[in-house]
PDB file of C-alpha atoms in Angstrom:
ATOM      1  CA  UNK A 923    -128.013 -62.399 -55.637  1.00  0.00           C
ATOM      2  CA  UNK A 924    -128.238 -59.125 -53.748  1.00  0.00           C
ATOM      3  CA  UNK A 925    -131.632 -58.377 -52.244  1.00  0.00           C
ATOM      4  CA  UNK A 926    -132.577 -54.748 -52.755  1.00  0.00           C
ATOM      5  CA  UNK A 927    -135.362 -52.490 -51.553  1.00  0.00           C
ATOM      6  CA  UNK A 928    -137.188 -52.248 -48.253  1.00  0.00           C
ATOM      7  CA  UNK A 929    -136.404 -55.175 -45.960  1.00  0.00           C
ATOM      8  CA  UNK A 930    -140.089 -55.748 -45.225  1.00  0.00           C
ATOM      9  CA  UNK A 931    -140.591 -56.642 -48.893  1.00  0.00           C
ATOM     10  CA  UNK A 932    -137.712 -59.103 -48.996  1.00  0.00           C
ATOM     11  CA  UNK A 933    -139.786 -62.171 -48.182  1.00  0.00           C
ATOM     12  CA  UNK A 934    -141.673 -62.036 -51.496  1.00  0.00           C
ATOM     13  CA  UNK A 935    -138.330 -62.208 -53.290  1.00  0.00           C
ATOM     14  CA  UNK A 936    -137.018 -64.901 -50.964  1.00  0.00           C
ATOM     15  CA  UNK A 937    -140.177 -67.003 -51.372  1.00  0.00           C
ATOM     16  CA  UNK A 938    -140.016 -66.627 -55.155  1.00  0.00           C
ATOM     17  CA  UNK A 939    -136.524 -68.125 -55.116  1.00  0.00           C
ATOM     18  CA  UNK A 940    -137.505 -70.766 -52.498  1.00  0.00           C
ATOM     19  CA  UNK A 941    -134.439 -70.049 -50.415  1.00  0.00           C
ATOM     20  CA  UNK A 942    -135.900 -71.074 -47.055  1.00  0.00           C
ATOM     21  CA  UNK A 943    -134.830 -67.701 -45.618  1.00  0.00           C
ATOM     22  CA  UNK A 944    -137.415 -65.781 -43.582  1.00  0.00           C
ATOM     23  CA  UNK A 945    -137.083 -62.166 -42.375  1.00  0.00           C
ATOM     24  CA  UNK A 946    -139.363 -60.350 -39.986  1.00  0.00           C
ATOM     25  CA  UNK A 947    -139.364 -57.842 -37.134  1.00  0.00           C
ATOM     26  CA  UNK A 948    -138.867 -59.249 -33.643  1.00  0.00           C
ATOM     27  CA  UNK A 949    -141.502 -58.297 -31.084  1.00  0.00           C
ATOM     28  CA  UNK A 950    -140.431 -54.734 -30.050  1.00  0.00           C
ATOM     29  CA  UNK A 951    -140.733 -55.395 -26.309  1.00  0.00           C
ATOM     30  CA  UNK A 952    -138.640 -58.548 -26.601  1.00  0.00           C
ATOM     31  CA  UNK A 953    -136.084 -56.774 -28.768  1.00  0.00           C
ATOM     32  CA  UNK A 954    -135.616 -53.912 -26.303  1.00  0.00           C
ATOM     33  CA  UNK A 955    -135.020 -56.429 -23.501  1.00  0.00           C
ATOM     34  CA  UNK A 956    -132.578 -58.349 -25.691  1.00  0.00           C
ATOM     35  CA  UNK A 957    -130.691 -55.239 -26.745  1.00  0.00           C
ATOM     36  CA  UNK A 958    -130.352 -54.054 -23.144  1.00  0.00           C
ATOM     37  CA  UNK A 959    -129.077 -57.516 -22.216  1.00  0.00           C
ATOM     38  CA  UNK A 960    -126.586 -57.573 -25.098  1.00  0.00           C
ATOM     39  CA  UNK A 961    -125.269 -54.048 -24.556  1.00  0.00           C
ATOM     40  CA  UNK A 962    -124.767 -54.802 -20.851  1.00  0.00           C
ATOM     41  CA  UNK A 963    -122.512 -57.581 -22.098  1.00  0.00           C
ATOM     42  CA  UNK A 964    -120.110 -54.979 -23.512  1.00  0.00           C
ATOM     43  CA  UNK A 965    -119.743 -53.478 -20.032  1.00  0.00           C
ATOM     44  CA  UNK A 966    -119.104 -56.998 -18.712  1.00  0.00           C
ATOM     45  CA  UNK A 967    -116.395 -57.561 -21.337  1.00  0.00           C
ATOM     46  CA  UNK A 968    -114.695 -54.304 -20.352  1.00  0.00           C
ATOM     47  CA  UNK A 969    -114.877 -55.176 -16.646  1.00  0.00           C
ATOM     48  CA  UNK A 970    -113.701 -58.787 -17.112  1.00  0.00           C
ATOM     49  CA  UNK A 971    -110.809 -57.855 -19.378  1.00  0.00           C
ATOM     50  CA  UNK A 972    -109.649 -54.880 -17.339  1.00  0.00           C
ATOM     51  CA  UNK A 973    -109.219 -52.969 -20.600  1.00  0.00           C
ATOM     52  CA  UNK A 974    -110.800 -49.832 -21.991  1.00  0.00           C
ATOM     53  CA  UNK A 975    -113.355 -50.013 -24.787  1.00  0.00           C
ATOM     54  CA  UNK A 976    -110.948 -48.250 -27.160  1.00  0.00           C
ATOM     55  CA  UNK A 977    -108.288 -50.857 -26.401  1.00  0.00           C
ATOM     56  CA  UNK A 978    -110.726 -53.719 -26.991  1.00  0.00           C
ATOM     57  CA  UNK A 979    -111.720 -52.289 -30.359  1.00  0.00           C
ATOM     58  CA  UNK A 980    -108.163 -52.288 -31.682  1.00  0.00           C
ATOM     59  CA  UNK A 981    -107.113 -54.920 -34.214  1.00  0.00           C
ATOM     60  CA  UNK A 982    -105.358 -58.140 -33.209  1.00  0.00           C
ATOM     61  CA  UNK A 983    -105.502 -58.557 -29.443  1.00  0.00           C
ATOM     62  CA  UNK A 984    -104.011 -62.038 -28.899  1.00  0.00           C
ATOM     63  CA  UNK A 985    -104.104 -61.647 -25.126  1.00  0.00           C
ATOM     64  CA  UNK A 986    -107.917 -61.519 -25.037  1.00  0.00           C
ATOM     65  CA  UNK A 987    -109.738 -64.864 -24.613  1.00  0.00           C
ATOM     66  CA  UNK A 988    -112.296 -65.345 -27.395  1.00  0.00           C
ATOM     67  CA  UNK A 989    -114.955 -66.587 -24.974  1.00  0.00           C
ATOM     68  CA  UNK A 990    -115.264 -62.987 -23.775  1.00  0.00           C
ATOM     69  CA  UNK A 991    -116.955 -62.199 -27.074  1.00  0.00           C
ATOM     70  CA  UNK A 992    -119.463 -65.071 -27.051  1.00  0.00           C
ATOM     71  CA  UNK A 993    -121.906 -64.916 -24.146  1.00  0.00           C
ATOM     72  CA  UNK A 994    -125.531 -65.937 -23.591  1.00  0.00           C
ATOM     73  CA  UNK A 995    -128.638 -63.773 -23.098  1.00  0.00           C
ATOM     74  CA  UNK A 996    -129.788 -63.752 -19.477  1.00  0.00           C
ATOM     75  CA  UNK A 997    -132.705 -61.497 -18.482  1.00  0.00           C
ATOM     76  CA  UNK A 998    -134.166 -61.538 -22.014  1.00  0.00           C
ATOM     77  CA  UNK A 999    -133.812 -65.271 -22.619  1.00  0.00           C
ATOM     78  CA  UNK A1000    -137.338 -66.411 -21.667  1.00  0.00           C
ATOM     79  CA  UNK A1001    -139.033 -63.680 -23.694  1.00  0.00           C
ATOM     80  CA  UNK A1002    -136.830 -64.425 -26.709  1.00  0.00           C
ATOM     81  CA  UNK A1003    -137.502 -68.175 -26.501  1.00  0.00           C
ATOM     82  CA  UNK A1004    -141.266 -67.555 -26.458  1.00  0.00           C
ATOM     83  CA  UNK A1005    -141.079 -65.376 -29.574  1.00  0.00           C
ATOM     84  CA  UNK A1006    -138.764 -67.828 -31.336  1.00  0.00           C
ATOM     85  CA  UNK A1007    -141.229 -70.686 -30.895  1.00  0.00           C
ATOM     86  CA  UNK A1008    -144.009 -68.557 -32.402  1.00  0.00           C
ATOM     87  CA  UNK A1009    -141.817 -67.572 -35.339  1.00  0.00           C
ATOM     88  CA  UNK A1010    -140.598 -71.140 -35.891  1.00  0.00           C
ATOM     89  CA  UNK A1011    -144.207 -72.211 -36.426  1.00  0.00           C
ATOM     90  CA  UNK A1012    -144.750 -69.295 -38.813  1.00  0.00           C
ATOM     91  CA  UNK A1013    -141.621 -70.434 -40.650  1.00  0.00           C
ATOM     92  CA  UNK A1014    -142.932 -74.003 -41.006  1.00  0.00           C
ATOM     93  CA  UNK A1015    -146.212 -72.669 -42.423  1.00  0.00           C
ATOM     94  CA  UNK A1016    -144.271 -70.448 -44.827  1.00  0.00           C
ATOM     95  CA  UNK A1017    -141.938 -73.228 -45.970  1.00  0.00           C
ATOM     96  CA  UNK A1018    -143.959 -76.455 -45.560  1.00  0.00           C
ATOM     97  CA  UNK A1019    -141.180 -78.500 -47.206  1.00  0.00           C
ATOM     98  CA  UNK A1020    -139.286 -78.255 -43.915  1.00  0.00           C
ATOM     99  CA  UNK A1021    -141.863 -80.602 -42.370  1.00  0.00           C
ATOM    100  CA  UNK A1022    -140.056 -83.578 -43.895  1.00  0.00           C
ATOM    101  CA  UNK A1023    -137.032 -82.629 -41.773  1.00  0.00           C
ATOM    102  CA  UNK A1024    -139.143 -82.895 -38.630  1.00  0.00           C
ATOM    103  CA  UNK A1025    -139.609 -86.623 -39.140  1.00  0.00           C
ATOM    104  CA  UNK A1026    -136.357 -87.875 -37.662  1.00  0.00           C
ATOM    105  CA  UNK A1027    -135.293 -90.893 -35.587  1.00  0.00           C
ATOM    106  CA  UNK A1028    -138.269 -91.841 -33.416  1.00  0.00           C
ATOM    107  CA  UNK A1029    -140.680 -89.190 -34.795  1.00  0.00           C
ATOM    108  CA  UNK A1030    -143.215 -90.708 -37.208  1.00  0.00           C
ATOM    109  CA  UNK A1031    -145.827 -87.956 -37.563  1.00  0.00           C
ATOM    110  CA  UNK A1032    -145.765 -84.156 -37.418  1.00  0.00           C
ATOM    111  CA  UNK A1033    -147.879 -83.982 -34.251  1.00  0.00           C
ATOM    112  CA  UNK A1034    -145.156 -85.926 -32.411  1.00  0.00           C
ATOM    113  CA  UNK A1035    -142.549 -83.247 -33.158  1.00  0.00           C
ATOM    114  CA  UNK A1036    -141.535 -80.762 -30.479  1.00  0.00           C
ATOM    115  CA  UNK A1037    -139.301 -77.797 -31.334  1.00  0.00           C
ATOM    116  CA  UNK A1038    -136.889 -76.442 -28.738  1.00  0.00           C
ATOM    117  CA  UNK A1039    -133.972 -74.009 -28.492  1.00  0.00           C
ATOM    118  CA  UNK A1040    -130.715 -75.943 -28.364  1.00  0.00           C
ATOM    119  CA  UNK A1041    -128.617 -72.925 -27.483  1.00  0.00           C
ATOM    120  CA  UNK A1042    -128.254 -69.217 -28.210  1.00  0.00           C
ATOM    121  CA  UNK A1043    -125.368 -66.804 -27.959  1.00  0.00           C
ATOM    122  CA  UNK A1044    -124.444 -63.141 -28.351  1.00  0.00           C
ATOM    123  CA  UNK A1045    -121.707 -62.284 -30.863  1.00  0.00           C
ATOM    124  CA  UNK A1046    -119.572 -59.197 -30.245  1.00  0.00           C
ATOM    125  CA  UNK A1047    -117.524 -58.312 -33.313  1.00  0.00           C
ATOM    126  CA  UNK A1048    -114.926 -55.579 -33.567  1.00  0.00           C
ATOM    127  CA  UNK A1049    -113.922 -53.632 -36.689  1.00  0.00           C
ATOM    128  CA  UNK A1050    -112.139 -55.878 -39.259  1.00  0.00           C
ATOM    129  CA  UNK A1051    -113.554 -59.075 -37.695  1.00  0.00           C
ATOM    130  CA  UNK A1052    -115.658 -61.458 -39.761  1.00  0.00           C
ATOM    131  CA  UNK A1053    -117.291 -64.885 -39.631  1.00  0.00           C
ATOM    132  CA  UNK A1054    -116.074 -67.256 -42.376  1.00  0.00           C
ATOM    133  CA  UNK A1055    -118.378 -69.525 -44.356  1.00  0.00           C
ATOM    134  CA  UNK A1056    -120.023 -71.990 -41.951  1.00  0.00           C
ATOM    135  CA  UNK A1057    -123.222 -73.810 -41.051  1.00  0.00           C
ATOM    136  CA  UNK A1058    -124.966 -74.779 -37.811  1.00  0.00           C
ATOM    137  CA  UNK A1059    -126.410 -77.897 -36.212  1.00  0.00           C
ATOM    138  CA  UNK A1060    -130.108 -78.544 -35.673  1.00  0.00           C
ATOM    139  CA  UNK A1061    -133.200 -77.915 -37.804  1.00  0.00           C
ATOM    140  CA  UNK A1062    -133.328 -74.113 -37.966  1.00  0.00           C
ATOM    141  CA  UNK A1063    -130.982 -71.287 -37.048  1.00  0.00           C
ATOM    142  CA  UNK A1064    -131.637 -67.617 -36.438  1.00  0.00           C
ATOM    143  CA  UNK A1065    -129.879 -64.296 -36.140  1.00  0.00           C
ATOM    144  CA  UNK A1066    -131.192 -61.101 -34.537  1.00  0.00           C
ATOM    145  CA  UNK A1067    -129.376 -57.947 -35.628  1.00  0.00           C
ATOM    146  CA  UNK A1068    -129.104 -56.193 -32.283  1.00  0.00           C
ATOM    147  CA  UNK A1069    -126.615 -53.334 -32.643  1.00  0.00           C
ATOM    148  CA  UNK A1070    -125.209 -52.456 -36.061  1.00  0.00           C
ATOM    149  CA  UNK A1071    -123.023 -49.352 -35.692  1.00  0.00           C
ATOM    150  CA  UNK A1072    -122.945 -48.270 -39.330  1.00  0.00           C
ATOM    151  CA  UNK A1073    -125.120 -47.238 -42.241  1.00  0.00           C
ATOM    152  CA  UNK A1074    -124.327 -47.851 -45.888  1.00  0.00           C
ATOM    153  CA  UNK A1075    -124.625 -44.095 -46.299  1.00  0.00           C
ATOM    154  CA  UNK A1076    -121.464 -43.823 -44.177  1.00  0.00           C
ATOM    155  CA  UNK A1077    -117.917 -44.055 -45.448  1.00  0.00           C
ATOM    156  CA  UNK A1078    -117.131 -47.736 -44.855  1.00  0.00           C
ATOM    157  CA  UNK A1079    -114.053 -47.803 -47.036  1.00  0.00           C
ATOM    158  CA  UNK A1080    -112.037 -51.028 -46.911  1.00  0.00           C
ATOM    159  CA  UNK A1081    -108.246 -51.200 -47.022  1.00  0.00           C
ATOM    160  CA  UNK A1082    -106.814 -50.865 -50.519  1.00  0.00           C
ATOM    161  CA  UNK A1083    -105.915 -54.557 -50.587  1.00  0.00           C
ATOM    162  CA  UNK A1084    -109.543 -55.682 -50.055  1.00  0.00           C
ATOM    163  CA  UNK A1085    -111.075 -57.577 -52.987  1.00  0.00           C
ATOM    164  CA  UNK A1086    -114.591 -57.458 -51.508  1.00  0.00           C
ATOM    165  CA  UNK A1087    -115.346 -53.764 -51.233  1.00  0.00           C
ATOM    166  CA  UNK A1088    -118.981 -54.270 -52.299  1.00  0.00           C
ATOM    167  CA  UNK A1089    -119.476 -56.757 -49.442  1.00  0.00           C
ATOM    168  CA  UNK A1090    -118.300 -54.654 -46.505  1.00  0.00           C
ATOM    169  CA  UNK A1091    -120.433 -55.269 -43.424  1.00  0.00           C
ATOM    170  CA  UNK A1092    -122.906 -57.544 -45.197  1.00  0.00           C
ATOM    171  CA  UNK A1093    -124.439 -60.910 -44.333  1.00  0.00           C
ATOM    172  CA  UNK A1094    -124.341 -63.517 -47.094  1.00  0.00           C
ATOM    173  CA  UNK A1095    -125.999 -66.897 -47.661  1.00  0.00           C
ATOM    174  CA  UNK A1096    -124.504 -69.457 -50.044  1.00  0.00           C
ATOM    175  CA  UNK A1097    -126.723 -72.233 -51.407  1.00  0.00           C
ATOM    176  CA  UNK A1098    -127.511 -74.330 -54.503  1.00  0.00           C
ATOM    177  CA  UNK A1099    -130.602 -73.717 -56.608  1.00  0.00           C
ATOM    178  CA  UNK A1100    -132.741 -76.477 -58.159  1.00  0.00           C
ATOM    179  CA  UNK A1101    -130.278 -76.772 -61.063  1.00  0.00           C
ATOM    180  CA  UNK A1102    -127.324 -77.295 -58.749  1.00  0.00           C
ATOM    181  CA  UNK A1103    -125.881 -73.845 -59.417  1.00  0.00           C
ATOM    182  CA  UNK A1104    -124.186 -72.221 -56.433  1.00  0.00           C
ATOM    183  CA  UNK A1105    -125.945 -68.961 -55.625  1.00  0.00           C
ATOM    184  CA  UNK A1106    -125.377 -66.232 -53.068  1.00  0.00           C
ATOM    185  CA  UNK A1107    -127.869 -63.959 -51.376  1.00  0.00           C
ATOM    186  CA  UNK A1108    -126.334 -60.901 -49.776  1.00  0.00           C
ATOM    187  CA  UNK A1109    -128.242 -58.891 -47.185  1.00  0.00           C
ATOM    188  CA  UNK A1110    -127.158 -55.236 -46.820  1.00  0.00           C
ATOM    189  CA  UNK A1111    -127.324 -55.311 -43.037  1.00  0.00           C
ATOM    190  CA  UNK A1112    -126.801 -51.897 -41.472  1.00  0.00           C
ATOM    191  CA  UNK A1113    -128.394 -49.932 -38.630  1.00  0.00           C
ATOM    192  CA  UNK A1114    -131.800 -50.143 -40.356  1.00  0.00           C
ATOM    193  CA  UNK A1115    -131.804 -53.903 -39.662  1.00  0.00           C
ATOM    194  CA  UNK A1116    -131.720 -53.522 -35.884  1.00  0.00           C
ATOM    195  CA  UNK A1117    -134.669 -55.443 -34.446  1.00  0.00           C
ATOM    196  CA  UNK A1118    -134.923 -57.735 -37.480  1.00  0.00           C
ATOM    197  CA  UNK A1119    -134.693 -61.505 -37.096  1.00  0.00           C
ATOM    198  CA  UNK A1120    -133.759 -63.945 -39.834  1.00  0.00           C
ATOM    199  CA  UNK A1121    -134.679 -67.643 -39.611  1.00  0.00           C
ATOM    200  CA  UNK A1122    -133.089 -70.106 -42.021  1.00  0.00           C
ATOM    201  CA  UNK A1123    -132.227 -73.820 -42.400  1.00  0.00           C
ATOM    202  CA  UNK A1124    -129.413 -74.718 -40.004  1.00  0.00           C
ATOM    203  CA  UNK A1125    -127.505 -76.492 -42.776  1.00  0.00           C
ATOM    204  CA  UNK A1126    -127.448 -73.418 -45.026  1.00  0.00           C
ATOM    205  CA  UNK A1127    -123.959 -71.962 -45.388  1.00  0.00           C
ATOM    206  CA  UNK A1128    -123.552 -68.296 -44.513  1.00  0.00           C
ATOM    207  CA  UNK A1129    -120.856 -65.766 -43.679  1.00  0.00           C
ATOM    208  CA  UNK A1130    -120.465 -62.250 -42.297  1.00  0.00           C
ATOM    209  CA  UNK A1131    -118.116 -59.685 -43.828  1.00  0.00           C
ATOM    210  CA  UNK A1132    -115.974 -57.258 -41.824  1.00  0.00           C
ATOM    211  CA  UNK A1133    -116.704 -53.575 -41.359  1.00  0.00           C
ATOM    212  CA  UNK A1134    -114.248 -50.683 -41.123  1.00  0.00           C
ATOM    213  CA  UNK A1135    -114.016 -47.010 -40.103  1.00  0.00           C
ATOM    214  CA  UNK A1136    -116.405 -47.419 -37.152  1.00  0.00           C
ATOM    215  CA  UNK A1137    -115.070 -47.551 -33.589  1.00  0.00           C
ATOM    216  CA  UNK A1138    -117.790 -49.711 -32.052  1.00  0.00           C
ATOM    217  CA  UNK A1139    -118.975 -53.302 -31.631  1.00  0.00           C
ATOM    218  CA  UNK A1140    -121.294 -55.081 -34.054  1.00  0.00           C
ATOM    219  CA  UNK A1141    -123.691 -57.139 -31.910  1.00  0.00           C
ATOM    220  CA  UNK A1142    -125.929 -59.994 -33.036  1.00  0.00           C
ATOM    221  CA  UNK A1143    -127.763 -62.791 -31.239  1.00  0.00           C
ATOM    222  CA  UNK A1144    -127.829 -66.234 -32.845  1.00  0.00           C
ATOM    223  CA  UNK A1145    -128.950 -69.728 -31.984  1.00  0.00           C
ATOM    224  CA  UNK A1146    -130.216 -73.097 -33.142  1.00  0.00           C
ATOM    225  CA  UNK A1147    -133.633 -74.764 -32.996  1.00  0.00           C
ATOM    226  CA  UNK A1148    -133.825 -78.554 -32.822  1.00  0.00           C
ATOM    227  CA  UNK A1149    -136.639 -81.101 -32.910  1.00  0.00           C
ATOM    228  CA  UNK A1150    -137.409 -83.933 -30.484  1.00  0.00           C
ATOM    229  CA  UNK A1151    -140.276 -86.288 -29.791  1.00  0.00           C
ATOM    230  CA  UNK A1152    -143.010 -84.894 -27.548  1.00  0.00           C
ATOM    231  CA  UNK A1153    -143.235 -86.532 -24.143  1.00  0.00           C
TER     232      UNK A1153
END
């Protein structure tokens, strides 16, 4: 399934298919803080590695530690956490079935449940890099598209050997519908998605496809939301 049309209308389609995927705009003030934080991280990568940006963006750099490309928000963290808690409650109201997942271990009723951010991280991806099919831990996960250096109006041509030319640069969920059929939902994430946040069940498989022909980093912020008993 490929969602089409304006991203602000996606939720009607997503609700109709009961995917548990929720898209909305992040608070603009919070997003600007987060983006500044994340883009500063690129300068930190360059300084820590002692390499130029052009060098870092080249394919296959085995001498670069991967932890350079996974850091945590700093100055924007508190603002982002506040917004995430608001949006997590909106999510639960939108998909009330998730409430059953809140009743775990020593939690007997909904009013005993307390949501909290387990961890969050900034992903810096270079051209040709991708994230394979995976899932997260916790109750909910999120991704904020922070800096997407391409538009689908651009020439994003893949190498001739690529079998996934229609998936270049996209974000894809993989899940089963009520009949047990494996379905995919592919989001055409480009520069127009900057400032958008997606919240989804942590156990939902998803993957990110590589991009080409753009000499820049793709930057996203992700994390997990867990539940615990209120003190």
